[in-house]
XYZ file of C-alpha atoms in Angstrom:
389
model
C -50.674 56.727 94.778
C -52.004 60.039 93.663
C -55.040 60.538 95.271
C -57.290 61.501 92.665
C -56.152 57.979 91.065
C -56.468 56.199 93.821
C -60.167 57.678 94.201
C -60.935 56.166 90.627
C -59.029 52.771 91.344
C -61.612 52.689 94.294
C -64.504 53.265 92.252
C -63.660 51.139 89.210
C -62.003 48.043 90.786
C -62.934 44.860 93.179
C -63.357 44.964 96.580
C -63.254 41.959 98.752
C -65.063 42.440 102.130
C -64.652 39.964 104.466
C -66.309 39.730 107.684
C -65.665 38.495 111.087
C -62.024 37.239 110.347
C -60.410 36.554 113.571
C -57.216 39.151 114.121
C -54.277 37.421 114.192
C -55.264 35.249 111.157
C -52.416 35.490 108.296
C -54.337 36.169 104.992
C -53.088 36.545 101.538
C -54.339 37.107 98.242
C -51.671 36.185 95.310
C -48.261 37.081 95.933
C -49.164 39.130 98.802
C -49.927 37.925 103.011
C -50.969 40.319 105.898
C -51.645 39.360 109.662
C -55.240 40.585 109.811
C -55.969 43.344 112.856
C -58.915 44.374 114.416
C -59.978 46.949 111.403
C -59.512 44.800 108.539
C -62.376 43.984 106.468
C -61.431 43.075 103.337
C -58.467 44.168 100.166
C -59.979 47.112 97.668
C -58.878 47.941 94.569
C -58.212 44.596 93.168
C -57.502 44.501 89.054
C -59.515 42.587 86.702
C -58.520 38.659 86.633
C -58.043 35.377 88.569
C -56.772 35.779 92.214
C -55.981 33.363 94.970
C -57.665 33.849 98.303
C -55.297 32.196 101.380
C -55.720 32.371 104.613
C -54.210 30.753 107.804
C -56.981 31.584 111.319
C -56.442 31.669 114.441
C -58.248 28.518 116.184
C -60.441 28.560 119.738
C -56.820 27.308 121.203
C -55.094 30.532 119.467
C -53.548 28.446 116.888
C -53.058 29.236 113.393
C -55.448 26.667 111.055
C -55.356 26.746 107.603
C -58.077 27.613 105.875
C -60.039 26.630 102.429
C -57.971 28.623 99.845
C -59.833 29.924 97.180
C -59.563 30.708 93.451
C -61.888 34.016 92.590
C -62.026 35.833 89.163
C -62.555 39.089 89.430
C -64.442 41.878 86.880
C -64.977 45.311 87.027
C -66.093 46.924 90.275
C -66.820 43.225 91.215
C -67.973 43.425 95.410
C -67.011 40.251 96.700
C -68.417 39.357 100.311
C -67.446 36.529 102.532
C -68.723 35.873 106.266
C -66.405 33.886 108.700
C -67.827 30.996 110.075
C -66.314 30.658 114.032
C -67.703 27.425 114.490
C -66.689 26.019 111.226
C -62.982 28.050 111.599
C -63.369 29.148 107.957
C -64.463 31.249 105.201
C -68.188 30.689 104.426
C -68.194 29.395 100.431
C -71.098 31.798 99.224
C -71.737 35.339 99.439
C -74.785 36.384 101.468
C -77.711 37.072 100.258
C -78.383 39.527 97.473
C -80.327 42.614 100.246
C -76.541 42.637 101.907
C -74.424 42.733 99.634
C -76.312 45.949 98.058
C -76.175 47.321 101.267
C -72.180 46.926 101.649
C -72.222 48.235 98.216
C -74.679 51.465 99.269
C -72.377 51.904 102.052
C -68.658 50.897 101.019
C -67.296 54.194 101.202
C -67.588 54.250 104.970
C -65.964 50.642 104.949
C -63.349 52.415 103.216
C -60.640 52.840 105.773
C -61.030 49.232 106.721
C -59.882 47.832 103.649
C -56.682 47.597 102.814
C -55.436 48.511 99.183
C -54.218 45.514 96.570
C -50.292 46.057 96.468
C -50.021 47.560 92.473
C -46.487 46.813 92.607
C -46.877 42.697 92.768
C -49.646 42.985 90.542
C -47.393 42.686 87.137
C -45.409 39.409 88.326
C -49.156 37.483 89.081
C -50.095 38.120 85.820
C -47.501 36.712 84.319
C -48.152 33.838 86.682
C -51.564 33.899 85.777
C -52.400 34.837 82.265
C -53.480 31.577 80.539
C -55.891 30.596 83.239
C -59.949 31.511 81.981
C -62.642 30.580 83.852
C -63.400 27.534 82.256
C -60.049 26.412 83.076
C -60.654 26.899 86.904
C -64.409 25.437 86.383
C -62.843 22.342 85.182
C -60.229 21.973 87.967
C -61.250 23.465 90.913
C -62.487 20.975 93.462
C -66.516 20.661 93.110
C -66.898 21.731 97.015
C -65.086 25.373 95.093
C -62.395 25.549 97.454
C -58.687 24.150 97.868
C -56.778 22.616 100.956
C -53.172 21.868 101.286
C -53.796 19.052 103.291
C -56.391 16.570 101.918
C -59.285 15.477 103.630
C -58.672 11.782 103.492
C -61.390 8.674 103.681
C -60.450 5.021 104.225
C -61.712 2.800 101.478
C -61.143 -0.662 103.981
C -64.088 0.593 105.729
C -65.769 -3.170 105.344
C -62.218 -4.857 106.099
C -62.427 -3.015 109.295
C -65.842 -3.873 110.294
C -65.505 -7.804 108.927
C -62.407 -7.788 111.643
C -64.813 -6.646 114.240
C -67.382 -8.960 113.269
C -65.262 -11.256 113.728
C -63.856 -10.210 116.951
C -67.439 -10.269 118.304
C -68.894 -13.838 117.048
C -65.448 -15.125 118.632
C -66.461 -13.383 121.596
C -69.492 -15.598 121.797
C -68.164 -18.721 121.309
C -67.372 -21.316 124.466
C -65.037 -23.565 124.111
C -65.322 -27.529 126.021
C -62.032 -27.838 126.627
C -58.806 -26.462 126.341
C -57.895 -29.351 123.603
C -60.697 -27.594 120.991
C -59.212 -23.950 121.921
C -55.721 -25.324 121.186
C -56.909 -27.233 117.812
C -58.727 -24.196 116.763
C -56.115 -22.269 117.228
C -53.913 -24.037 115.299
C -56.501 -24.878 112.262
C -56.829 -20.765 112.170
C -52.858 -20.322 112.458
C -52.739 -22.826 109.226
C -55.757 -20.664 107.328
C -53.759 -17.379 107.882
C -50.609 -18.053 107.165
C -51.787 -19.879 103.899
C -53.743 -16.378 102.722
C -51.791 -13.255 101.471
C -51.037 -10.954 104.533
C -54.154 -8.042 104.347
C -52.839 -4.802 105.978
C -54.623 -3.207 108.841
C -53.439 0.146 107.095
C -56.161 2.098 106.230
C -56.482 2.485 102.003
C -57.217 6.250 101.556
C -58.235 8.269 99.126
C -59.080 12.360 98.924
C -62.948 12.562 100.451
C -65.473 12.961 96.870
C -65.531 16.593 96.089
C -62.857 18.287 97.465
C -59.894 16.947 95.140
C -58.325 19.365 92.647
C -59.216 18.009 89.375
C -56.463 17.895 87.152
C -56.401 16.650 83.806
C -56.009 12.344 83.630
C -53.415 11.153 81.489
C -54.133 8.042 79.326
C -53.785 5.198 81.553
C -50.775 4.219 78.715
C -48.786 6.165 76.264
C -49.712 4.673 73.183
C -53.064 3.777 71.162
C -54.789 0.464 71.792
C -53.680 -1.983 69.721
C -50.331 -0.342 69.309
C -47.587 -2.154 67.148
C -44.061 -2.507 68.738
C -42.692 0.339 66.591
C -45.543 2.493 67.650
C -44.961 2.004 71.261
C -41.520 2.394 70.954
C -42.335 5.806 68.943
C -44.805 6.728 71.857
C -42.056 6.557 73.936
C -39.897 8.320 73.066
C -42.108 11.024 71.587
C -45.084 11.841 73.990
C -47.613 13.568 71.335
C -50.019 10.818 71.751
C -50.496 11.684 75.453
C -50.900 15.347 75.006
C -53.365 15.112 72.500
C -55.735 12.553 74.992
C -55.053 15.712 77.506
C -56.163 18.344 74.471
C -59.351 16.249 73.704
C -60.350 16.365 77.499
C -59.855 20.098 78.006
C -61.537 20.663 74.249
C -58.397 23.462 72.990
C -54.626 23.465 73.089
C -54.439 26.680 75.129
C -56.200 24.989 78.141
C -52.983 23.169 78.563
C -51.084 27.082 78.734
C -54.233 27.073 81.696
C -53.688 24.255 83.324
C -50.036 24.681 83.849
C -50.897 27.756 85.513
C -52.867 26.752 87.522
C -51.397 23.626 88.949
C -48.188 26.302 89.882
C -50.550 28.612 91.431
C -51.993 25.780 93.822
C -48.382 24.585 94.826
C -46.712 28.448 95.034
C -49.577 30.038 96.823
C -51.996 27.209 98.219
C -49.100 24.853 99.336
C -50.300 21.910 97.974
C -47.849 19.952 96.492
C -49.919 17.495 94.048
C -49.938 20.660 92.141
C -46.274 20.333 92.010
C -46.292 16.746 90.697
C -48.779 17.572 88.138
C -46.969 20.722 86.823
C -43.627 18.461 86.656
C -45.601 15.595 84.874
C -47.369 18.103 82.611
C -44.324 20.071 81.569
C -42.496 16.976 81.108
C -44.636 15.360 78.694
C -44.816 19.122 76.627
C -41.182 19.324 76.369
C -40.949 15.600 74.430
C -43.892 15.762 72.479
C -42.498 16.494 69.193
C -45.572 15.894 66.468
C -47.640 17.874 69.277
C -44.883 20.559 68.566
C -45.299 20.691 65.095
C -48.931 20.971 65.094
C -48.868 24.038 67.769
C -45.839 26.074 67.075
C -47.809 28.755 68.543
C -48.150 27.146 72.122
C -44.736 26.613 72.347
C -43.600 30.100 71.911
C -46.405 31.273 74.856
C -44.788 27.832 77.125
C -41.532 29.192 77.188
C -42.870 32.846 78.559
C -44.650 30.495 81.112
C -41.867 28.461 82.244
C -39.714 32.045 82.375
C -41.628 33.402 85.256
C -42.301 30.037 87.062
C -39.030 29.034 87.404
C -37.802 32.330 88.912
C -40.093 31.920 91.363
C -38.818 28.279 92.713
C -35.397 27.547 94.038
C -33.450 25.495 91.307
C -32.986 22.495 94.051
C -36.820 22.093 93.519
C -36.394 20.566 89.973
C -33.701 18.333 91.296
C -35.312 14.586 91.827
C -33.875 13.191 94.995
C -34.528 9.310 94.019
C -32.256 10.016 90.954
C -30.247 13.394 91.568
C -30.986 14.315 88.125
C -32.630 17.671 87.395
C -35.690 16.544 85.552
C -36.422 20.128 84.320
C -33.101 20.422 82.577
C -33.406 17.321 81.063
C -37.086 17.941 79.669
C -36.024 21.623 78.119
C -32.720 19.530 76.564
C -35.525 17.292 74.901
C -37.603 20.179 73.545
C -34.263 22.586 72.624
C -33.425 19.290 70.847
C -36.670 19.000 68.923
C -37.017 22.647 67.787
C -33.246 22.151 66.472
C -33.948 18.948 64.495
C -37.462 20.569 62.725
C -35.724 24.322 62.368
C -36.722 24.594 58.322
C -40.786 23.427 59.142
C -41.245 25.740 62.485
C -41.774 29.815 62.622
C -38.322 31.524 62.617
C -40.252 33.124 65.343
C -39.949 29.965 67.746
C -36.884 29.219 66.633
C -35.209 32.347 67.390
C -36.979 32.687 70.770
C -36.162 29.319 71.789
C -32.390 29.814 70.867
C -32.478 32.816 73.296
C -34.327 30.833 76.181
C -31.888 28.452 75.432
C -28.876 30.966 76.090
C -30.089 32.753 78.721
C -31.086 29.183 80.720
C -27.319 27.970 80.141
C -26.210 31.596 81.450
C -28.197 31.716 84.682
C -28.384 28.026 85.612
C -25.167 26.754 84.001
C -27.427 23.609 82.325
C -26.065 21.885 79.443
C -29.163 21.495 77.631
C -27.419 20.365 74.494
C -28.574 16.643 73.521
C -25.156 15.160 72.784
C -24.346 12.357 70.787
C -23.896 8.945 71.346
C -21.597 6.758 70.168
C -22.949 4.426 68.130
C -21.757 1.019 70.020
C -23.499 3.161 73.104
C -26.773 3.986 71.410
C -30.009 2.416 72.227
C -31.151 -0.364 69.435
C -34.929 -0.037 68.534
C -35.547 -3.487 66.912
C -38.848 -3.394 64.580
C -40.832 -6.363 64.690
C -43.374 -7.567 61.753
C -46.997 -6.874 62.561
């Protein structure tokens, strides 16, 4: 970079100091990982925008841990400072008080040569990653502990099974029998009682511990309206409008579904966790076949199909294969939406229409997908019978 650039890039972007990271620790920020050395303190000239914060430290037994991952947005000459916590083997969650961080910021031209710069040339495919999240997407999601892990921190909720068992194990403990008649007669009265009761597990019931799940967006717990008719349930499901709309009224605009698709890619490409990837698939999924939704937003359709452009170059195409069914579930969402923009071509933007041709073509091209919704015959089609109210 020219110098006198890079000079201004300095000066005008953020800077992310971090402190005390152990070397040998594999950090990353978004598309970008470095195996930290004795020097490093932090990235510099990071651009405007949301950025993931990854890292991987090296434990008291020299083993790599992964850390708290982190979603950050960054503004303008934004001076970001995080301590690392030995004991706690990870990032602390707020920056220190107000006195230091001035002081790094008085003094971060001699930190200069610590830090290393943001690579400009990955900078262009992130934001196409990226673009559709705002901060009140990520205030919504992240979890409320403000940091991500790709392996849950799990509680059991049989907490009181477990301790009635003990209980139990105890006040048996106590008892004396007279003879070994009563033991055997017990024994067998108890035998009876069990096997007459439903078999309880002694596998824990777990759930992610309160605050630190990612909080994605709740689908209705069914696809229709309450009190639904058979013809509207049928239409509900075949046509998943109703669903996205319950999603729309959570997140309070259409775009913050453009957000949340984002962001749920982010969390499985970069953080590893792979709920992200169920959510994205669910979430696309029910886009792709919501066909009054479709109507309604022509203009989130024509930013989805940018979105699912990058993502998918960015995932081997075994990923969207499902292994219970060996059927690419991707493919067979787009061939649902390709289908829907064909059958309302005279009441959408030529726009749309003539972009989603295109995506259309060049999906067939690269992936060899038939994403043409063929006919059936009609002795072969599905019978929807309406009932009377």
């Amino acid at each position: 970079m020219d110098p006198q650039l890079a000079q201004q890039a300095f000066e005008e972007l953020g800077t992310l100091v971090l402190l005390g990271m152990p070397v040998g620790t594999e950090f990353g920020i978004d598309m970008n990982t470095w195996n930290v050395g004795e020097k490093f303190k932090g990235v510099k000239m990071i651009p405007p925008g949301v950025h993931f914060i990854y890292y991987s430290a090296v434990s008291r037994q020299g083993e790599l841990h992964r850390g708290l991952d982190f979603f950050i947005i960054f503004k303008q000459k934004d001076l970001v400072v995080r301590h690392y916590d030995p004991s706690a083997e990870d990032l602390e969650t707020q920056d220190p008080d107000h006195e230091e961080v001035e002081r790094i910021r008085t003094n971060l031209r001699d930190l200069d040569r610590f830090l290393g710069p943001y690579p400009m040339d990955s900078w262009r495919k992130w934001v196409s990653l990226t673009q559709h999240i705002f901060l009140e997407d990520m205030e919504r999601m992240i979890p409320l502990t403000g940091k991500i892990s790709s392996v849950p921190e799990l509680i059991s909720l049989n907490q009181s099974f477990t301790s009635n068992a003990a209980n139990k194990k105890k006040n048996e403990g106590n008892i004396s029998h007279s003879s070994e008649e009563q033991s055997s007669g017990e024994n067998q009265q108890e035998c009876a009682t069990t096997s007459s009761q439903p078999y309880k597990s002694s596998i824990p019931d777990l759930e992610p511990m309160p605050g630190t799940e990612i909080r994605f967006s709740k689908f209705p717990s069914r696809p229709y309206p309450e009190g639904a008719s058979p013809s509207e349930i049928t239409r509900c499901s075949l046509d998943s409008s109703y669903s996205v709309e319950k999603l729309v009224e959570n997140i309070g605009r259409p775009e913050g579904l453009l957000g949340e698709l984002q962001f749920t890619f982010a969390c499985f490409l970069v953080g590893q966790v792979w709920e992200g990837w169920e959510h994205w698939r669910r979430l696309l999924t029910a886009l792709c076949s919501a066909e009054n939704f479709l109507m309604e937003n022509p203009e989130i359709y024509l930013k989805l199909m940018s979105v699912i452009h990058f993502q998918i170059q960015e995932v081997p195409e075994d990923f969207f294969v499902d292994i219970v069914e060996s059927s690419n579930f991707l493919a067979a969402a787009l061939k649902i939406f390709f289908a829907n923009i064909s059958d309302n071509e005279s009441s959408l933007p030529p726009a749309l229409v003539t972009r989603a041709h295109k995506f259309k073509d060049h999906l067939t091209s690269k992936f060899d997908w038939n994403l043409t919704m063929e006919d059936e015959d009609d002795e072969d089609a599905p019978v929807i019978v309406e009932t009377s109210e």
